[in-house]
Amino acid sequence: MVPQGAPVLDLACGGGRHTRLFAEAGHPVTAVDIDLGNLGDLAGHPRVEPIQADLEGGDPFFLRGPLPGRTFGGVVVTNYLHRPLLEDLVAAVAPGGVLIYETFAEGNETLGGRVTNPEPPFSGSAPSPSRPRPGKNGAYARDFYLTSVS
């Protein structure tokens, strides 16, 4: 799915499960988390760029800091949802790249999922389904459900 050798952004990387997978497959990986202590040996890996960041601290992470203007062949986010970042994540996907986003869904709480916001994912101030809002790189959000990235 991710173009061979393309850079990957692993957002809220935690212990680095996906960081390791992509780095070992030859991708340069930018691993972002509030606590990089869980990365262990990956912190010194030659293809891993660890970045400590509080993604919910109010600082516009994608406007300032180390990532403005950068795009990635793969953007990976799992077991994490902070709705205000979604538009920036889509913008960070390079043409031909992919956004891999696994978040909480209704029923996950029965499997040990940690849902802290009762709102459905990507709800809120979304555009009307009849008037999709074009995003960068050909992405369209319909009620904040991503339908394509090219």
PDB file of C-alpha atoms in Angstrom:
ATOM      1  CA  MET A   1       0.000   0.000   0.000  1.00  0.00           C
ATOM      2  CA  VAL A   2       2.728   2.479   0.927  1.00  0.00           C
ATOM      3  CA  PRO A   3       4.973   3.187  -2.073  1.00  0.00           C
ATOM      4  CA  GLN A   4       8.314   1.387  -1.752  1.00  0.00           C
ATOM      5  CA  GLY A   5      10.882   3.436   0.171  1.00  0.00           C
ATOM      6  CA  ALA A   6       8.479   6.348   0.722  1.00  0.00           C
ATOM      7  CA  PRO A   7       8.684   8.189   4.038  1.00  0.00           C
ATOM      8  CA  VAL A   8       6.110   7.209   6.653  1.00  0.00           C
ATOM      9  CA  LEU A   9       4.593   9.250   9.476  1.00  0.00           C
ATOM     10  CA  ASP A  10       3.604   7.109  12.469  1.00  0.00           C
ATOM     11  CA  LEU A  11       1.468   9.442  14.577  1.00  0.00           C
ATOM     12  CA  ALA A  12       0.871   8.539  18.229  1.00  0.00           C
ATOM     13  CA  CYS A  13       3.397   5.760  17.651  1.00  0.00           C
ATOM     14  CA  GLY A  14       3.353   4.384  21.203  1.00  0.00           C
ATOM     15  CA  GLY A  15       5.767   1.476  21.468  1.00  0.00           C
ATOM     16  CA  GLY A  16       6.633   1.673  17.786  1.00  0.00           C
ATOM     17  CA  ARG A  17       4.977  -1.453  16.416  1.00  0.00           C
ATOM     18  CA  HIS A  18       4.286   0.209  13.056  1.00  0.00           C
ATOM     19  CA  THR A  19       7.471   2.271  13.176  1.00  0.00           C
ATOM     20  CA  ARG A  20       9.487  -0.956  13.385  1.00  0.00           C
ATOM     21  CA  LEU A  21       7.512  -2.641  10.604  1.00  0.00           C
ATOM     22  CA  PHE A  22       8.057   0.219   8.152  1.00  0.00           C
ATOM     23  CA  ALA A  23      11.682   0.910   9.151  1.00  0.00           C
ATOM     24  CA  GLU A  24      12.592  -2.754   8.694  1.00  0.00           C
ATOM     25  CA  ALA A  25      10.889  -2.659   5.284  1.00  0.00           C
ATOM     26  CA  GLY A  26      13.247   0.162   4.249  1.00  0.00           C
ATOM     27  CA  HIS A  27      11.066   3.215   4.832  1.00  0.00           C
ATOM     28  CA  PRO A  28      12.325   6.302   6.646  1.00  0.00           C
ATOM     29  CA  VAL A  29       9.859   6.761   9.518  1.00  0.00           C
ATOM     30  CA  THR A  30       8.961   9.855  11.504  1.00  0.00           C
ATOM     31  CA  ALA A  31       7.639   8.503  14.813  1.00  0.00           C
ATOM     32  CA  VAL A  32       5.623  11.026  16.821  1.00  0.00           C
ATOM     33  CA  ASP A  33       4.324  10.552  20.349  1.00  0.00           C
ATOM     34  CA  ILE A  34       3.979  12.429  23.618  1.00  0.00           C
ATOM     35  CA  ASP A  35       6.205   9.821  25.312  1.00  0.00           C
ATOM     36  CA  LEU A  36       9.095   8.477  23.249  1.00  0.00           C
ATOM     37  CA  GLY A  37      10.311   6.356  26.159  1.00  0.00           C
ATOM     38  CA  ASN A  38       8.328   3.418  24.809  1.00  0.00           C
ATOM     39  CA  LEU A  39      10.281   3.292  21.535  1.00  0.00           C
ATOM     40  CA  GLY A  40      13.234   1.530  23.143  1.00  0.00           C
ATOM     41  CA  ASP A  41      15.881   0.546  20.583  1.00  0.00           C
ATOM     42  CA  LEU A  42      13.956   2.247  17.768  1.00  0.00           C
ATOM     43  CA  ALA A  43      14.992   5.668  19.085  1.00  0.00           C
ATOM     44  CA  GLY A  44      18.484   5.038  17.703  1.00  0.00           C
ATOM     45  CA  HIS A  45      17.448   3.283  14.487  1.00  0.00           C
ATOM     46  CA  PRO A  46      19.041   4.929  11.414  1.00  0.00           C
ATOM     47  CA  ARG A  47      15.715   5.127   9.550  1.00  0.00           C
ATOM     48  CA  VAL A  48      13.683   6.444  12.502  1.00  0.00           C
ATOM     49  CA  GLU A  49      13.235  10.125  13.329  1.00  0.00           C
ATOM     50  CA  PRO A  50      11.589  10.282  16.766  1.00  0.00           C
ATOM     51  CA  ILE A  51       9.674  13.477  17.553  1.00  0.00           C
ATOM     52  CA  GLN A  52       8.210  14.156  20.983  1.00  0.00           C
ATOM     53  CA  ALA A  53       4.993  16.156  20.666  1.00  0.00           C
ATOM     54  CA  ASP A  54       1.832  16.766  22.646  1.00  0.00           C
ATOM     55  CA  LEU A  55      -0.693  16.367  19.842  1.00  0.00           C
ATOM     56  CA  GLU A  56      -3.550  17.682  21.954  1.00  0.00           C
ATOM     57  CA  GLY A  57      -1.735  20.526  23.701  1.00  0.00           C
ATOM     58  CA  GLY A  58      -3.162  23.292  21.560  1.00  0.00           C
ATOM     59  CA  ASP A  59      -0.027  24.006  19.516  1.00  0.00           C
ATOM     60  CA  PRO A  60      -0.861  23.749  15.803  1.00  0.00           C
ATOM     61  CA  PHE A  61       1.516  20.837  15.282  1.00  0.00           C
ATOM     62  CA  PHE A  62       1.360  20.826  11.508  1.00  0.00           C
ATOM     63  CA  LEU A  63       1.721  24.607  11.200  1.00  0.00           C
ATOM     64  CA  ARG A  64       4.824  24.973  13.356  1.00  0.00           C
ATOM     65  CA  GLY A  65       7.474  22.554  14.490  1.00  0.00           C
ATOM     66  CA  PRO A  66       9.255  19.888  12.435  1.00  0.00           C
ATOM     67  CA  LEU A  67       6.520  18.846   9.994  1.00  0.00           C
ATOM     68  CA  PRO A  68       5.247  21.886   8.039  1.00  0.00           C
ATOM     69  CA  GLY A  69       5.358  21.299   4.326  1.00  0.00           C
ATOM     70  CA  ARG A  70       6.422  17.671   4.651  1.00  0.00           C
ATOM     71  CA  THR A  71       4.427  14.928   3.012  1.00  0.00           C
ATOM     72  CA  PHE A  72       4.604  11.176   3.470  1.00  0.00           C
ATOM     73  CA  GLY A  73       3.921   8.154   1.297  1.00  0.00           C
ATOM     74  CA  GLY A  74       2.200   6.648   4.306  1.00  0.00           C
ATOM     75  CA  VAL A  75       0.530   8.244   7.297  1.00  0.00           C
ATOM     76  CA  VAL A  76      -0.294   5.688   9.989  1.00  0.00           C
ATOM     77  CA  VAL A  77      -2.516   6.335  12.999  1.00  0.00           C
ATOM     78  CA  THR A  78      -3.856   3.480  15.117  1.00  0.00           C
ATOM     79  CA  ASN A  79      -5.756   3.415  18.388  1.00  0.00           C
ATOM     80  CA  TYR A  80      -5.738   7.193  18.550  1.00  0.00           C
ATOM     81  CA  LEU A  81      -8.299   9.788  17.578  1.00  0.00           C
ATOM     82  CA  HIS A  82      -7.977  13.541  17.905  1.00  0.00           C
ATOM     83  CA  ARG A  83     -10.452  14.980  15.426  1.00  0.00           C
ATOM     84  CA  PRO A  84      -8.765  18.392  14.995  1.00  0.00           C
ATOM     85  CA  LEU A  85      -5.748  16.683  13.368  1.00  0.00           C
ATOM     86  CA  LEU A  86      -7.648  14.880  10.618  1.00  0.00           C
ATOM     87  CA  GLU A  87      -7.463  17.598   7.974  1.00  0.00           C
ATOM     88  CA  ASP A  88      -3.720  18.046   8.577  1.00  0.00           C
ATOM     89  CA  LEU A  89      -3.167  14.289   8.359  1.00  0.00           C
ATOM     90  CA  VAL A  90      -4.876  14.141   4.976  1.00  0.00           C
ATOM     91  CA  ALA A  91      -2.768  17.103   3.811  1.00  0.00           C
ATOM     92  CA  ALA A  92       0.380  15.232   4.914  1.00  0.00           C
ATOM     93  CA  VAL A  93      -0.312  12.372   2.485  1.00  0.00           C
ATOM     94  CA  ALA A  94       1.855  12.703  -0.630  1.00  0.00           C
ATOM     95  CA  PRO A  95       0.287  12.153  -4.053  1.00  0.00           C
ATOM     96  CA  GLY A  96       0.068   8.396  -4.545  1.00  0.00           C
ATOM     97  CA  GLY A  97       0.412   7.843  -0.792  1.00  0.00           C
ATOM     98  CA  VAL A  98      -2.004   6.329   1.694  1.00  0.00           C
ATOM     99  CA  LEU A  99      -3.588   7.238   4.998  1.00  0.00           C
ATOM    100  CA  ILE A 100      -3.941   4.203   7.237  1.00  0.00           C
ATOM    101  CA  TYR A 101      -6.248   5.186  10.083  1.00  0.00           C
ATOM    102  CA  GLU A 102      -7.660   2.721  12.575  1.00  0.00           C
ATOM    103  CA  THR A 103      -9.725   4.256  15.292  1.00  0.00           C
ATOM    104  CA  PHE A 104     -12.441   3.349  17.703  1.00  0.00           C
ATOM    105  CA  ALA A 105     -15.849   2.291  16.459  1.00  0.00           C
ATOM    106  CA  GLU A 106     -19.111   1.568  18.169  1.00  0.00           C
ATOM    107  CA  GLY A 107     -18.677  -1.677  20.064  1.00  0.00           C
ATOM    108  CA  ASN A 108     -14.912  -1.400  20.594  1.00  0.00           C
ATOM    109  CA  GLU A 109     -15.486  -0.699  24.266  1.00  0.00           C
ATOM    110  CA  THR A 110     -16.537  -4.346  24.662  1.00  0.00           C
ATOM    111  CA  LEU A 111     -13.107  -5.387  23.378  1.00  0.00           C
ATOM    112  CA  GLY A 112     -11.141  -3.173  25.716  1.00  0.00           C
ATOM    113  CA  GLY A 113     -11.147  -0.167  23.407  1.00  0.00           C
ATOM    114  CA  ARG A 114     -10.645   3.170  25.107  1.00  0.00           C
ATOM    115  CA  VAL A 115     -13.327   5.513  23.791  1.00  0.00           C
ATOM    116  CA  THR A 116     -13.182   8.798  25.692  1.00  0.00           C
ATOM    117  CA  ASN A 117     -15.483  10.858  23.480  1.00  0.00           C
ATOM    118  CA  PRO A 118     -19.019   9.577  22.882  1.00  0.00           C
ATOM    119  CA  GLU A 119     -19.313  11.420  19.541  1.00  0.00           C
ATOM    120  CA  PRO A 120     -19.021   9.192  16.479  1.00  0.00           C
ATOM    121  CA  PRO A 121     -15.598   9.449  14.859  1.00  0.00           C
ATOM    122  CA  PHE A 122     -15.279  12.364  12.462  1.00  0.00           C
ATOM    123  CA  SER A 123     -18.619  13.911  13.339  1.00  0.00           C
ATOM    124  CA  GLY A 124     -19.171  17.519  14.162  1.00  0.00           C
ATOM    125  CA  SER A 125     -18.610  20.401  11.805  1.00  0.00           C
ATOM    126  CA  ALA A 126     -18.389  18.213   8.751  1.00  0.00           C
ATOM    127  CA  PRO A 127     -19.595  19.273   5.335  1.00  0.00           C
ATOM    128  CA  SER A 128     -22.953  18.129   4.054  1.00  0.00           C
ATOM    129  CA  PRO A 129     -22.864  14.812   2.162  1.00  0.00           C
ATOM    130  CA  SER A 130     -24.506  16.610  -0.752  1.00  0.00           C
ATOM    131  CA  ARG A 131     -21.671  19.152  -0.859  1.00  0.00           C
ATOM    132  CA  PRO A 132     -18.367  17.363  -0.277  1.00  0.00           C
ATOM    133  CA  ARG A 133     -15.458  19.570   0.658  1.00  0.00           C
ATOM    134  CA  PRO A 134     -12.407  19.008  -1.511  1.00  0.00           C
ATOM    135  CA  GLY A 135      -9.187  18.721   0.411  1.00  0.00           C
ATOM    136  CA  LYS A 136      -5.571  18.643  -0.580  1.00  0.00           C
ATOM    137  CA  ASN A 137      -4.252  15.849  -2.791  1.00  0.00           C
ATOM    138  CA  GLY A 138      -7.721  14.999  -4.103  1.00  0.00           C
ATOM    139  CA  ALA A 139      -9.186  13.982  -0.741  1.00  0.00           C
ATOM    140  CA  TYR A 140     -12.875  14.463  -0.103  1.00  0.00           C
ATOM    141  CA  ALA A 141     -14.617  14.326   3.226  1.00  0.00           C
ATOM    142  CA  ARG A 142     -18.286  13.446   3.379  1.00  0.00           C
ATOM    143  CA  ASP A 143     -19.410  13.826   6.943  1.00  0.00           C
ATOM    144  CA  PHE A 144     -15.713  13.426   7.708  1.00  0.00           C
ATOM    145  CA  TYR A 145     -15.609   9.931   6.252  1.00  0.00           C
ATOM    146  CA  LEU A 146     -12.613   9.922   3.954  1.00  0.00           C
ATOM    147  CA  THR A 147     -13.582   8.561   0.569  1.00  0.00           C
ATOM    148  CA  SER A 148     -10.401   8.933  -1.470  1.00  0.00           C
ATOM    149  CA  VAL A 149      -6.845  10.133  -1.429  1.00  0.00           C
ATOM    150  CA  SER A 150      -4.886  10.241  -4.640  1.00  0.00           C
TER     151      SER A 150
END
